[in-house]
Coordinates of C-alpha atoms in Angstrom, one line a residue:
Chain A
X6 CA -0.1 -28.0 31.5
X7 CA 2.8 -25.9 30.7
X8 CA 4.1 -25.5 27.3
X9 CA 6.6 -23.7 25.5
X10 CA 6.4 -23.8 21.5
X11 CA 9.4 -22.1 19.4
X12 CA 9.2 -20.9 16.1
X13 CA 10.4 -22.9 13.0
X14 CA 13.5 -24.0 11.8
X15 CA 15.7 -20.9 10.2
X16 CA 18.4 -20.8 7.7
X17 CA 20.5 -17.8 7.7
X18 CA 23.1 -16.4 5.7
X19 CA 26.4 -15.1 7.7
X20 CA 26.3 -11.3 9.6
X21 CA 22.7 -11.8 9.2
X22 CA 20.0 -12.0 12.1
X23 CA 17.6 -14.2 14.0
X24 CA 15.0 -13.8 16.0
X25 CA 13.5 -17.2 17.4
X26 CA 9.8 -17.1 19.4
X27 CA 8.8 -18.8 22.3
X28 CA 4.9 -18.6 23.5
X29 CA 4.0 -19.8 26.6
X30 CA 0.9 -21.3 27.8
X31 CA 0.1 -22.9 31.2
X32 CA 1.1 -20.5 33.7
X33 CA 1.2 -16.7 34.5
X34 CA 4.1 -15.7 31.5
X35 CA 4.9 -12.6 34.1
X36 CA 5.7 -14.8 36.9
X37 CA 9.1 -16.5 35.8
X38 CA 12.1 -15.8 34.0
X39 CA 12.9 -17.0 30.4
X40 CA 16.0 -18.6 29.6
X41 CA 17.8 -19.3 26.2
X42 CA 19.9 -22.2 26.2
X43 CA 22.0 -23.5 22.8
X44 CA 23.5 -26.4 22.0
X45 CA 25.7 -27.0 18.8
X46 CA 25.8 -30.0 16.9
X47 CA 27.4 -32.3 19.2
X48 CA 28.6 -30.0 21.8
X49 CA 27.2 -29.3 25.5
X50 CA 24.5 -26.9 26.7
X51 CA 25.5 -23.3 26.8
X52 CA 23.0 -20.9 28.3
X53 CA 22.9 -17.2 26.5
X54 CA 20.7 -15.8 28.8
X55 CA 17.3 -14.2 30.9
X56 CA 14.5 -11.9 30.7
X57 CA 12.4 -11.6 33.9
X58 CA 9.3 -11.5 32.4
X59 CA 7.7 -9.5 34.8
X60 CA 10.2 -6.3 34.9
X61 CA 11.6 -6.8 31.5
X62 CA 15.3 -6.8 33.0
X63 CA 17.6 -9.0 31.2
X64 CA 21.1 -10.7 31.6
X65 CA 23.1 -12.1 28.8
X66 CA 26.3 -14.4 28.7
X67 CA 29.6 -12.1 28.0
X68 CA 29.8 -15.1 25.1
X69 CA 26.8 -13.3 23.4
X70 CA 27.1 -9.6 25.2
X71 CA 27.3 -8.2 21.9
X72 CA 24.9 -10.2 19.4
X73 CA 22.3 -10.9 21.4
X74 CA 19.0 -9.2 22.7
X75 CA 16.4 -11.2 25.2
X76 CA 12.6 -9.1 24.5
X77 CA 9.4 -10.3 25.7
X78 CA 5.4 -9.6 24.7
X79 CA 3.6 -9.9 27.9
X80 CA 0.4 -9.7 26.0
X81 CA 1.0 -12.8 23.4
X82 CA 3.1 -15.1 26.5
X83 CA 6.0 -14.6 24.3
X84 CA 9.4 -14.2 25.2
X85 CA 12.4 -13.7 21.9
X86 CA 16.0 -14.2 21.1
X87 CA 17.7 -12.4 18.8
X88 CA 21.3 -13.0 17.8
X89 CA 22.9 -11.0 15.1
X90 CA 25.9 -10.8 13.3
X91 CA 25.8 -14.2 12.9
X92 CA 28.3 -17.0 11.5
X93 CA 28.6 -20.9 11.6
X94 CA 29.6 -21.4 14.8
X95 CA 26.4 -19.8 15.5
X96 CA 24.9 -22.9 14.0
X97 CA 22.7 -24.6 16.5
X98 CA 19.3 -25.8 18.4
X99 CA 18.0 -22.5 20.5
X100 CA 16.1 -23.5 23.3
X101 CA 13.9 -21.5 26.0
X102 CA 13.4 -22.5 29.2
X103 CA 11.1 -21.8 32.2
X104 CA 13.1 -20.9 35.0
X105 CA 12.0 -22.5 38.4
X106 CA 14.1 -24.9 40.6
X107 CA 16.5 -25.4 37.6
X108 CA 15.0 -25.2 34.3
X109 CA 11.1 -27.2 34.4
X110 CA 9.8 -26.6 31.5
X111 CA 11.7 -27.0 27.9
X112 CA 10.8 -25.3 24.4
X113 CA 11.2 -28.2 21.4
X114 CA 13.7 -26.3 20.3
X115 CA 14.6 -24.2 17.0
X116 CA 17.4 -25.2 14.7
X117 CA 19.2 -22.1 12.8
X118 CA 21.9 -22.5 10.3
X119 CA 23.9 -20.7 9.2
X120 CA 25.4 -21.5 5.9
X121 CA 26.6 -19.3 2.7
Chain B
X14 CA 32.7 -17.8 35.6
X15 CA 32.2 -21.5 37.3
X16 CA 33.2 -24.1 35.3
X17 CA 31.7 -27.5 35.7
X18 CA 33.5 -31.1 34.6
X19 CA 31.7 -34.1 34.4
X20 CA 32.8 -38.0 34.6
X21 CA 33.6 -40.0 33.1
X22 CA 33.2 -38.7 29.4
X23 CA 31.6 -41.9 29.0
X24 CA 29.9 -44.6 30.9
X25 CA 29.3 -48.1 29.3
X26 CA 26.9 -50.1 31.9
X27 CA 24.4 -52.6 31.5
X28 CA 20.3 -52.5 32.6
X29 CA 19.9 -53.0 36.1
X30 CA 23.4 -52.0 37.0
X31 CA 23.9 -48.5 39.0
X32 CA 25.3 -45.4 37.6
X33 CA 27.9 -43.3 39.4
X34 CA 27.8 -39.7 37.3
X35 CA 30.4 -37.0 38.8
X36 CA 30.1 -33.5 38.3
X37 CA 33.1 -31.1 39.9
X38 CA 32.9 -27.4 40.1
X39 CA 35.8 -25.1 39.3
X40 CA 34.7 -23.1 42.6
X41 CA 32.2 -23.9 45.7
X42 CA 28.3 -23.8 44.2
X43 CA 25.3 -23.2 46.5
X44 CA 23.6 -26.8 46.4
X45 CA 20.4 -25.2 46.3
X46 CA 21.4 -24.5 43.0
X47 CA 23.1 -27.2 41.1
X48 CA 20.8 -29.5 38.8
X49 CA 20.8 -32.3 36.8
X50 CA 19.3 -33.2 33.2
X51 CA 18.8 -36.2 30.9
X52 CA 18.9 -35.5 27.2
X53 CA 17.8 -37.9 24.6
X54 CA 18.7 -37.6 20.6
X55 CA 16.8 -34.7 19.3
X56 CA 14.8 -34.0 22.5
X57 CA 15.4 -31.0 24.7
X58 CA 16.7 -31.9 28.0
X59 CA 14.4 -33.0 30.9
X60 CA 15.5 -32.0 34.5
X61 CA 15.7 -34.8 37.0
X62 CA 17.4 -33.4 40.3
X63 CA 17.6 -29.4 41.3
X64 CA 19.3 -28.2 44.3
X65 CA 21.6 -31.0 44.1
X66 CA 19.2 -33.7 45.5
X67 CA 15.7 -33.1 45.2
X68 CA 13.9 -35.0 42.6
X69 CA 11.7 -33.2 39.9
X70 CA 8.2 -33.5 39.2
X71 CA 7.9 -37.2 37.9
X72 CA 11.2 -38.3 38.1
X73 CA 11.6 -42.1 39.4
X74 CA 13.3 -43.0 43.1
X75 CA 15.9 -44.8 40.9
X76 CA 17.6 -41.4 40.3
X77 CA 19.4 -39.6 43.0
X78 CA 21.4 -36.3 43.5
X79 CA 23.9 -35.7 46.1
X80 CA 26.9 -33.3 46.9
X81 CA 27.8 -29.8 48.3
X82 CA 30.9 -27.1 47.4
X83 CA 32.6 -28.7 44.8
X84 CA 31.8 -32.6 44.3
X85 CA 28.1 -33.5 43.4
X86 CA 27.2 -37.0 42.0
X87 CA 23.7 -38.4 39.9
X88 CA 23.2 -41.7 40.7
X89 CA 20.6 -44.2 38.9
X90 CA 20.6 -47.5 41.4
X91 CA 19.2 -50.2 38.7
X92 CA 19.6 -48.5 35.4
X93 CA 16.3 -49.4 33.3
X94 CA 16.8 -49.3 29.3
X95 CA 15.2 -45.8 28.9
X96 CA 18.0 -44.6 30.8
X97 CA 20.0 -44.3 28.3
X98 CA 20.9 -41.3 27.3
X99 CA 23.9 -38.0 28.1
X100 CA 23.0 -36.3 31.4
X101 CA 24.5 -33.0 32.4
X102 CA 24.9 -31.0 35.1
X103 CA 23.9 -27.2 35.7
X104 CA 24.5 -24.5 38.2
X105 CA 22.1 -21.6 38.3
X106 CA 22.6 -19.4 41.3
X107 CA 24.5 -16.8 39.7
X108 CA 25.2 -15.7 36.0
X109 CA 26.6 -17.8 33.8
X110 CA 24.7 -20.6 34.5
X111 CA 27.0 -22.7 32.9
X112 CA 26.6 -26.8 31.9
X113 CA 29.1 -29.5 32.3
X114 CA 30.1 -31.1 29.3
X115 CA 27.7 -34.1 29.7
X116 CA 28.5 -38.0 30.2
X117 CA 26.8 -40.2 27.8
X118 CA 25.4 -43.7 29.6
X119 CA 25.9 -46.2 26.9
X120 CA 24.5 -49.7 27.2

């Protein structure tokens, strides 16, 4: 079956960086597009955005244009997100998600704080 | 950018009742791509309906999509306790896929 499993739980310090994993299993990593959702502490989903996994082309949110970089390692099933510059708003659960009809398949999800 | 609002904020039913969930689109969305997911406490979300009113993989007959342009509804016909939970709504045919801001179903 299809599974996506994030890296750990980060803590950061503000204007640093984080780069969260996500390693696929199940299915042909190349064929589908990674997204990156977020989702504050109480507040609704916000997507960040894509790699296609098979061409490497990516497409970000103007939110994150800036701070954020979408790579992926088609020999390890991985896809990453990597947001920099980062302060407490930033503070949230980063989740990947297989992109088919909608989003099928879910990481568990990676909390990072950020905190001083 | 399309932005999505859900309705109510809230919705306080009781088990074997039937949920009405509204989502409205700031601009016409291609049903083919409008979705719908259930998120529990500290679980990732779980899609239920994609292109506005086909069920996922799984998902129970109880839960139904419908809609086109700018109105689309979830509806659960008899609401079972697991159903619990905030549901939003998603559009993914064209960047930003944006999210509504989710309704919680509270018993």
């Amino acid at each position: 079956q299809v599974q996506l499993v994030q890296s750990g739980a980060e803590v950061k310090k503000p204007g640093a960086s984080v780069k969260v994993s996500c390693k696929a299993s199940g299915y042909t990593f190349t064929s589908y597009a990674m997204h990156w959702v977020r989702q504050a502490p109480g507040q609704r989903l916000e997507w960040m955005g894509w790699i296609n996994a098979g061409n490497d082309n990516t497409k970000y949110s103007q939110s994150f244009q800036d701070r954020v970089t979408i790579t992926r390692d088609t020999s390890a099933s991985t896809a990453y997100m990597e947001l920099s510059s980062l302060r407490s708003e930033d503070t949230a659960v980063y989740y990947c998600a297989r992109r088919t009809t909608g989003y099928e398949d879910w990481g568990q999800g990676t909390l990072v704080t950020v905190s001083s | 950018e399309i932005v999505l609002t859900q309705s109510p904020g809230t919705l306080s039913l009781s088990p074997g009742e039937r949920a009405t969930l509204s989502c409205r689109a700031s601009q016409s969305v291609t049903s083919y791509f409008l979705a719908w997911y259930q998120q529990k406490p500290g679980q990732a979300p779980r899609l239920l309906i994609y292109g506005a009113s086909s069920r996922a993989t799984g998902i129970p007959d109880r839960f139904s999509g419908s809609g086109s342009g700018t109105d689309f509804t979830l509806t659960i016909s008899r609401l079972e306790p697991e159903d619990f939970a905030v549901y939003y709504c998603q559009h993914y045919g064209s960047s930003p896929y944006s999210f509504g801001q989710g309704t919680k179903l509270e018993i």
